[in-house]
């Protein structure tokens, strides 16, 4: 059998991608493809885990038992998403320890959105509606991506995110039917979360170093700006439906393109947040580092149990 050169293997790989074939863990893949996926998937998993913190902040203060039970379930779902995507990342030949190490030392990023504080109950509504709403737009596209374990994870995760999206919208719709103070609280939350939600989609296309490669390999099916536009188009009518407005004086419907045009995103703020200088970056990293340290005894106990079990099986 002819041994293929690296170049020939890459060509064959690209042919498979172009035909829409799904790449599985044991298939040959270019080293860059593997590295890009490890970067993106691990950052996605970290985002799910850090995303538990701003919402967890309101579990003890949810306004009713029903709201508390729903929020608890949502936060548990996010933990599940994180663990699921971490397992997917391990199929690319990197250990969980290494992935966690990159996160805890600050080498790997997590979504900018979770560096904003949740100041009021309405923020829990805004996270469900806007943040999960943005996640759905992004992840529904990723579910059609070329790497099997990641794409399949997205299918399941999107089902749960749809439920999260509805619970957030219902919180805000309820507040908007309430007192003047409740309506103001909901609007104030949208004023703070609107622009950071748009930033979740990443830098604009002319400034996104990873997009070309990811689109060529069909990991990403659409560009950052395309998905941001899709999110805006579907979200504005929902806002209008319950009487909320978004804090963008330049937002307007363009009859010709059949899209909303919007104002300029504050990219200085975005770059500050993704480089560790957002409102909550330090607090979020401290919470995760403390959790890792405080969980050391659990990992030691689990390892001791596994070792004991292995030695018993060997002796038998
Ligand atoms: N925040 O070349 P670009 C959730 C970084 S969790 C931070 O465009 P790419 C939820 C980017 O990593 C939602 N960093 O990158 C959980 C890169 O830096 P590095 C999380 C960002 O990969 C709990 C640099 O900027 N979803 O839904 O082509 C409760 C240049 O960017 C951000 C995912 O992670 C950002 N917003 O595109 C509720 C989805 N944007 O790595 C909800 C998977 C960019 O070179 N990820 N950067 O140092 C993706 O779809 C893509 O990675 C992105 C960025 C669209 C985020």
Short mmCIF file of C-alpha atoms and ligand atoms in Angstrom, two decimals:
data_model
loop_
_atom_site.label_atom_id
_atom_site.label_comp_id
_atom_site.label_asym_id
_atom_site.label_seq_id
_atom_site.Cartn_x
_atom_site.Cartn_y
_atom_site.Cartn_z
CA UNK A 1 0.00 0.00 0.00
CA UNK A 2 1.31 3.43 -0.96
CA UNK A 3 2.25 5.59 1.99
CA UNK A 4 0.74 9.02 1.52
CA UNK A 5 2.73 12.18 2.18
CA UNK A 6 1.47 14.80 4.65
CA UNK A 7 0.35 16.95 1.73
CA UNK A 8 -1.61 14.11 0.11
CA UNK A 9 -3.24 13.30 3.42
CA UNK A 10 -4.28 16.94 3.82
CA UNK A 11 -5.78 16.97 0.34
CA UNK A 12 -7.74 13.81 1.06
CA UNK A 13 -8.88 15.29 4.36
CA UNK A 14 -10.10 18.45 2.65
CA UNK A 15 -11.95 16.34 0.07
CA UNK A 16 -13.79 14.55 2.87
CA UNK A 17 -14.70 17.89 4.45
CA UNK A 18 -15.89 19.32 1.12
CA UNK A 19 -18.11 16.28 0.61
CA UNK A 20 -19.70 16.95 4.00
CA UNK A 21 -18.26 13.84 5.68
CA UNK A 22 -18.02 13.77 9.46
CA UNK A 23 -14.58 13.39 11.01
CA UNK A 24 -14.33 10.94 13.91
CA UNK A 25 -11.62 10.76 16.63
CA UNK A 26 -9.63 7.89 15.06
CA UNK A 27 -9.59 9.43 11.57
CA UNK A 28 -6.47 11.13 10.25
CA UNK A 29 -6.65 14.91 10.74
CA UNK A 30 -4.18 17.76 10.26
CA UNK A 31 -2.45 18.82 13.45
CA UNK A 32 -3.88 22.36 13.08
CA UNK A 33 -7.43 20.96 12.85
CA UNK A 34 -6.86 19.05 16.10
CA UNK A 35 -5.31 22.10 17.79
CA UNK A 36 -8.07 24.46 16.65
CA UNK A 37 -10.74 22.09 17.92
CA UNK A 38 -8.99 21.63 21.27
CA UNK A 39 -8.80 25.43 21.61
CA UNK A 40 -12.41 26.05 20.68
CA UNK A 41 -14.01 23.10 22.45
CA UNK A 42 -12.06 23.55 25.69
CA UNK A 43 -12.89 27.28 25.76
CA UNK A 44 -16.51 26.39 25.15
CA UNK A 45 -16.45 23.91 28.07
CA UNK A 46 -14.80 26.49 30.36
CA UNK A 47 -17.54 28.98 29.39
CA UNK A 48 -20.27 26.57 30.43
CA UNK A 49 -18.57 26.04 33.80
CA UNK A 50 -17.82 29.74 34.47
CA UNK A 51 -21.35 30.49 33.25
CA UNK A 52 -22.67 28.76 36.36
CA UNK A 53 -21.22 31.49 38.59
CA UNK A 54 -23.32 34.57 37.67
CA UNK A 55 -26.51 32.51 37.75
CA UNK A 56 -25.53 30.54 40.86
CA UNK A 57 -25.33 33.93 42.56
CA UNK A 58 -29.16 34.11 42.49
CA UNK A 59 -30.13 30.57 43.55
CA UNK A 60 -30.54 31.55 47.21
CA UNK A 61 -32.41 34.74 46.29
CA UNK A 62 -34.80 33.48 43.59
CA UNK A 63 -38.21 35.09 44.23
CA UNK A 64 -40.19 31.85 44.62
CA UNK A 65 -39.70 28.13 45.16
CA UNK A 66 -40.63 27.49 41.51
CA UNK A 67 -38.06 30.03 40.27
CA UNK A 68 -35.42 28.51 42.56
CA UNK A 69 -36.08 24.95 41.35
CA UNK A 70 -35.94 26.04 37.70
CA UNK A 71 -32.73 28.03 38.18
CA UNK A 72 -31.09 25.15 40.05
CA UNK A 73 -31.95 22.82 37.17
CA UNK A 74 -30.58 25.29 34.63
CA UNK A 75 -27.28 25.71 36.47
CA UNK A 76 -26.97 21.92 36.73
CA UNK A 77 -27.59 21.70 32.97
CA UNK A 78 -24.65 24.07 32.37
CA UNK A 79 -22.40 21.80 34.48
CA UNK A 80 -23.54 18.87 32.33
CA UNK A 81 -22.74 20.79 29.13
CA UNK A 82 -19.27 21.62 30.43
CA UNK A 83 -18.49 18.00 31.35
CA UNK A 84 -19.90 16.72 28.08
CA UNK A 85 -17.71 19.08 26.03
CA UNK A 86 -14.64 18.33 28.19
CA UNK A 87 -15.15 14.64 27.33
CA UNK A 88 -15.47 15.57 23.66
CA UNK A 89 -12.19 17.50 23.91
CA UNK A 90 -10.45 14.42 25.36
CA UNK A 91 -11.27 12.48 22.16
CA UNK A 92 -8.66 14.73 20.49
CA UNK A 93 -5.90 13.22 22.62
CA UNK A 94 -5.51 15.86 25.31
CA UNK A 95 -5.93 15.01 28.98
CA UNK A 96 -8.49 16.65 31.26
CA UNK A 97 -5.61 17.71 33.56
CA UNK A 98 -3.94 19.60 30.74
CA UNK A 99 -7.16 21.28 29.65
CA UNK A 100 -7.89 22.33 33.24
CA UNK A 101 -4.31 23.48 33.71
CA UNK A 102 -4.55 25.78 30.67
CA UNK A 103 -7.75 27.23 32.07
CA UNK A 104 -6.57 27.76 35.65
CA UNK A 105 -3.31 29.39 34.58
CA UNK A 106 -5.30 31.79 32.38
CA UNK A 107 -3.89 30.48 29.08
CA UNK A 108 -7.28 29.40 27.75
CA UNK A 109 -10.13 31.86 27.41
CA UNK A 110 -13.81 31.55 28.33
CA UNK A 111 -16.75 33.57 27.03
CA UNK A 112 -16.51 37.31 27.67
CA UNK A 113 -20.17 37.48 28.72
CA UNK A 114 -19.55 35.83 32.08
CA UNK A 115 -17.30 38.65 33.23
CA UNK A 116 -20.35 40.87 33.76
CA UNK A 117 -22.10 40.83 37.15
CA UNK A 118 -25.70 39.74 37.84
CA UNK A 119 -26.96 42.68 39.90
CA UNK A 120 -30.72 42.04 39.93
CA UNK A 121 -33.18 39.17 39.46
CA UNK A 122 -33.95 40.53 35.98
CA UNK A 123 -30.36 39.66 35.01
CA UNK A 124 -31.28 35.98 35.34
CA UNK A 125 -34.01 36.64 32.77
CA UNK A 126 -31.55 38.50 30.53
CA UNK A 127 -29.01 35.68 30.69
CA UNK A 128 -31.61 33.07 29.76
CA UNK A 129 -33.13 35.14 26.98
CA UNK A 130 -30.08 36.92 25.50
CA UNK A 131 -27.08 34.79 26.49
CA UNK A 132 -28.71 31.41 25.91
CA UNK A 133 -30.41 32.94 22.86
CA UNK A 134 -27.02 33.90 21.43
CA UNK A 135 -25.63 30.50 22.37
CA UNK A 136 -28.45 28.75 20.48
CA UNK A 137 -27.79 30.73 17.29
CA UNK A 138 -24.08 29.94 17.52
CA UNK A 139 -24.43 26.31 18.56
CA UNK A 140 -27.19 25.33 16.14
CA UNK A 141 -24.64 26.17 13.45
CA UNK A 142 -21.88 24.26 15.28
CA UNK A 143 -24.17 21.21 15.41
CA UNK A 144 -23.68 20.91 11.64
CA UNK A 145 -19.90 21.12 11.99
CA UNK A 146 -17.38 18.58 10.73
CA UNK A 147 -16.10 17.02 13.98
CA UNK A 148 -18.50 14.29 15.10
CA UNK A 149 -18.15 14.37 18.89
CA UNK A 150 -18.49 18.19 19.02
CA UNK A 151 -21.37 18.40 16.53
CA UNK A 152 -23.30 15.65 18.34
CA UNK A 153 -22.74 17.36 21.70
CA UNK A 154 -24.23 20.54 20.25
CA UNK A 155 -27.46 18.79 19.22
CA UNK A 156 -28.20 17.71 22.75
CA UNK A 157 -26.99 20.95 24.33
CA UNK A 158 -29.16 23.08 22.02
CA UNK A 159 -32.26 21.19 23.14
CA UNK A 160 -31.55 22.21 26.73
CA UNK A 161 -30.56 25.76 25.75
CA UNK A 162 -33.97 26.17 24.10
CA UNK A 163 -35.60 25.48 27.43
CA UNK A 164 -33.21 27.96 29.13
CA UNK A 165 -34.06 30.58 26.54
CA UNK A 166 -37.79 30.23 27.20
CA UNK A 167 -37.36 30.44 30.99
CA UNK A 168 -35.35 33.67 30.61
CA UNK A 169 -37.94 35.21 28.32
CA UNK A 170 -40.72 34.20 30.70
CA UNK A 171 -38.96 35.89 33.62
CA UNK A 172 -38.70 39.14 31.66
CA UNK A 173 -42.24 38.91 30.26
CA UNK A 174 -43.55 38.49 33.83
CA UNK A 175 -41.55 41.50 35.06
CA UNK A 176 -42.80 43.58 32.12
CA UNK A 177 -46.38 42.85 33.20
CA UNK A 178 -45.56 43.91 36.77
CA UNK A 179 -45.04 47.21 38.61
CA UNK A 180 -43.18 50.25 37.25
CA UNK A 181 -40.13 49.22 39.34
CA UNK A 182 -40.19 45.71 37.88
CA UNK A 183 -40.43 47.03 34.32
CA UNK A 184 -37.53 49.41 35.01
CA UNK A 185 -35.48 46.57 36.47
CA UNK A 186 -36.04 44.47 33.33
CA UNK A 187 -35.14 47.36 31.01
CA UNK A 188 -32.03 48.22 33.04
CA UNK A 189 -30.88 44.63 32.71
CA UNK A 190 -31.29 44.69 28.91
CA UNK A 191 -29.41 48.00 28.81
CA UNK A 192 -26.45 46.29 30.51
CA UNK A 193 -26.59 42.89 28.76
CA UNK A 194 -27.41 43.81 25.15
CA UNK A 195 -23.97 44.85 23.92
CA UNK A 196 -22.05 42.14 25.84
CA UNK A 197 -24.43 39.57 24.26
CA UNK A 198 -23.50 40.80 20.78
CA UNK A 199 -19.83 40.47 21.75
CA UNK A 200 -20.33 36.76 22.46
CA UNK A 201 -20.12 36.14 18.70
CA UNK A 202 -16.50 37.26 18.66
CA UNK A 203 -14.64 39.99 16.75
CA UNK A 204 -15.97 41.26 13.43
CA UNK A 205 -15.05 39.18 10.37
CA UNK A 206 -12.19 41.40 9.25
CA UNK A 207 -10.57 40.92 12.65
CA UNK A 208 -11.12 37.23 13.39
CA UNK A 209 -7.82 35.34 12.96
CA UNK A 210 -9.27 31.84 13.40
CA UNK A 211 -12.35 32.09 11.19
CA UNK A 212 -10.78 31.35 7.78
CA UNK A 213 -9.30 28.03 8.91
CA UNK A 214 -12.39 27.01 10.87
CA UNK A 215 -14.71 27.79 7.97
CA UNK A 216 -12.45 25.97 5.48
CA UNK A 217 -12.70 22.88 7.72
CA UNK A 218 -16.43 23.38 8.31
CA UNK A 219 -16.03 23.54 12.06
CA UNK A 220 -17.70 26.94 11.79
CA UNK A 221 -20.40 27.07 9.10
CA UNK A 222 -20.97 30.83 9.33
CA UNK A 223 -18.84 33.83 10.20
CA UNK A 224 -19.03 35.75 13.50
CA UNK A 225 -20.85 38.69 11.87
CA UNK A 226 -23.36 36.46 10.06
CA UNK A 227 -24.36 34.77 13.30
CA UNK A 228 -24.48 38.08 15.19
CA UNK A 229 -26.84 39.43 12.51
CA UNK A 230 -29.04 36.34 12.75
CA UNK A 231 -29.26 36.82 16.52
CA UNK A 232 -30.23 40.49 16.22
CA UNK A 233 -32.87 39.79 13.57
CA UNK A 234 -34.60 37.15 15.64
CA UNK A 235 -34.28 38.94 19.00
CA UNK A 236 -35.59 42.44 18.25
CA UNK A 237 -39.18 41.30 17.51
CA UNK A 238 -39.13 39.32 20.77
CA UNK A 239 -38.05 42.45 22.67
CA UNK A 240 -40.80 44.52 21.05
CA UNK A 241 -43.34 41.84 21.88
CA UNK A 242 -42.91 42.39 25.63
CA UNK A 243 -42.18 46.13 25.54
CA UNK A 244 -38.39 46.08 25.95
CA UNK A 245 -36.03 48.22 23.86
CA UNK A 246 -32.37 47.63 23.14
CA UNK A 247 -29.87 50.41 23.92
CA UNK A 248 -28.83 51.09 20.32
CA UNK A 249 -29.92 54.42 18.84
CA UNK A 250 -28.62 53.36 15.40
CA UNK A 251 -30.68 50.19 15.23
CA UNK A 252 -33.11 50.19 12.31
CA UNK A 253 -34.89 47.76 10.03
CA UNK A 254 -33.57 47.84 6.49
CA UNK A 255 -36.37 46.94 4.09
CA UNK A 256 -33.94 46.31 1.25
CA UNK A 257 -31.64 43.82 2.98
CA UNK A 258 -34.46 42.55 5.25
CA UNK A 259 -32.06 42.80 8.21
CA UNK A 260 -31.60 45.18 11.12
CA UNK A 261 -28.59 47.45 10.81
CA UNK A 262 -26.97 48.22 14.16
CA UNK A 263 -24.56 50.58 15.86
CA UNK A 264 -20.83 50.05 16.36
CA UNK A 265 -19.77 47.52 19.01
CA UNK A 266 -17.29 48.77 21.60
CA UNK A 267 -14.30 46.61 20.60
CA UNK A 268 -12.04 48.27 23.16
CA UNK A 269 -14.32 46.97 25.89
CA UNK A 270 -14.43 43.53 24.23
CA UNK A 271 -10.63 43.31 24.05
CA UNK A 272 -10.29 44.41 27.65
CA UNK A 273 -12.73 41.75 28.81
CA UNK A 274 -11.15 38.88 26.85
CA UNK A 275 -7.71 39.92 28.08
CA UNK A 276 -8.64 39.70 31.76
CA UNK A 277 -9.65 43.30 32.42
CA UNK A 278 -13.45 42.96 32.67
CA UNK A 279 -15.54 43.72 35.76
CA UNK A 280 -15.56 40.16 37.13
CA UNK A 281 -12.55 38.41 35.52
CA UNK A 282 -10.53 38.23 38.73
CA UNK A 283 -13.51 37.09 40.81
CA UNK A 284 -14.47 34.37 38.30
CA UNK A 285 -10.94 32.96 38.07
CA UNK A 286 -10.56 33.00 41.86
CA UNK A 287 -13.84 31.09 42.24
CA UNK A 288 -12.70 28.42 39.78
CA UNK A 289 -9.19 28.13 41.29
CA UNK A 290 -10.66 27.84 44.81
CA UNK A 291 -13.11 25.18 43.60
CA UNK A 292 -10.23 23.24 42.04
CA UNK A 293 -8.15 23.40 45.23
CA UNK A 294 -11.06 22.58 47.49
CA UNK A 295 -11.91 19.61 45.30
CA UNK A 296 -8.40 18.10 45.55
CA UNK A 297 -9.50 15.63 48.26
CA UNK A 298 -12.31 14.34 46.01
CA UNK A 299 -9.87 13.65 43.18
CA UNK A 300 -7.44 11.95 45.61
CA UNK A 301 -10.21 9.79 47.09
CA UNK A 302 -11.48 8.82 43.62
CA UNK A 303 -7.95 7.89 42.52
CA UNK A 304 -7.33 5.86 45.69
CA UNK A 305 -10.62 4.00 45.11
CA UNK A 306 -9.75 3.32 41.47
CA UNK A 307 -6.29 2.03 42.44
CA UNK A 308 -7.75 -0.27 45.09
CA UNK A 309 -10.34 -1.62 42.70
CA UNK A 310 -7.69 -2.22 40.03
CA UNK A 311 -5.42 -4.12 42.45
CA UNK A 312 -8.36 -6.29 43.63
CA UNK A 313 -9.27 -7.15 40.03
CA UNK A 314 -5.63 -8.03 39.33
CA UNK A 315 -5.42 -10.29 42.41
CA UNK A 316 -8.65 -12.15 41.55
N1 LIG B 1 -15.23 35.67 24.60
O1 LIG B 1 -10.66 34.38 15.70
P1 LIG B 1 -11.83 34.54 16.57
C1 LIG B 1 -23.05 29.42 26.94
C2 LIG B 1 -11.39 35.03 21.29
S1 LIG B 1 -21.37 29.34 26.82
C3 LIG B 1 -13.95 35.33 24.84
O2 LIG B 1 -13.08 35.06 15.97
P2 LIG B 1 -13.05 31.96 16.82
C4 LIG B 1 -23.74 29.49 28.22
C5 LIG B 1 -11.10 33.73 20.54
O3 LIG B 1 -11.17 32.62 21.42
C6 LIG B 1 -21.02 30.07 25.25
N2 LIG B 1 -13.03 35.16 23.87
O4 LIG B 1 -12.11 33.13 17.29
C7 LIG B 1 -23.14 28.93 29.35
C8 LIG B 1 -9.73 34.04 19.98
O5 LIG B 1 -8.76 33.94 21.03
P3 LIG B 1 -7.67 32.71 21.08
C9 LIG B 1 -19.68 29.76 24.76
C10 LIG B 1 -13.46 35.34 22.60
O6 LIG B 1 -12.76 30.78 17.66
C11 LIG B 1 -23.77 29.09 30.60
C12 LIG B 1 -9.81 35.52 19.67
O7 LIG B 1 -10.84 36.05 20.49
N3 LIG B 1 -19.77 29.35 23.38
O8 LIG B 1 -23.60 29.47 25.91
O9 LIG B 1 -12.99 31.81 15.33
C13 LIG B 1 -24.98 29.78 30.69
C14 LIG B 1 -10.11 35.80 18.21
O10 LIG B 1 -11.46 35.41 17.86
C15 LIG B 1 -14.77 35.69 22.29
C16 LIG B 1 -18.72 28.93 22.69
O11 LIG B 1 -17.63 28.89 23.19
C17 LIG B 1 -15.67 35.85 23.34
N4 LIG B 1 -16.95 36.20 23.15
O12 LIG B 1 -14.55 32.49 17.14
C18 LIG B 1 -25.56 30.29 29.56
C19 LIG B 1 -19.02 28.44 21.29
N5 LIG B 1 -14.88 35.80 20.94
O13 LIG B 1 -8.44 31.45 21.42
C20 LIG B 1 -24.95 30.15 28.30
C21 LIG B 1 -17.81 27.89 20.60
C22 LIG B 1 -13.67 35.55 20.44
O14 LIG B 1 -7.07 32.63 19.69
N6 LIG B 1 -16.91 28.90 20.15
N7 LIG B 1 -12.81 35.28 21.42
O15 LIG B 1 -6.72 33.12 22.18
C23 LIG B 1 -17.10 29.63 19.02
O16 LIG B 1 -18.10 29.56 18.34
C24 LIG B 1 -15.96 30.53 18.58
O17 LIG B 1 -14.80 30.12 19.25
C25 LIG B 1 -16.22 32.05 18.84
C26 LIG B 1 -14.93 32.81 18.45
C27 LIG B 1 -17.36 32.52 17.97
C28 LIG B 1 -16.51 32.31 20.31
#
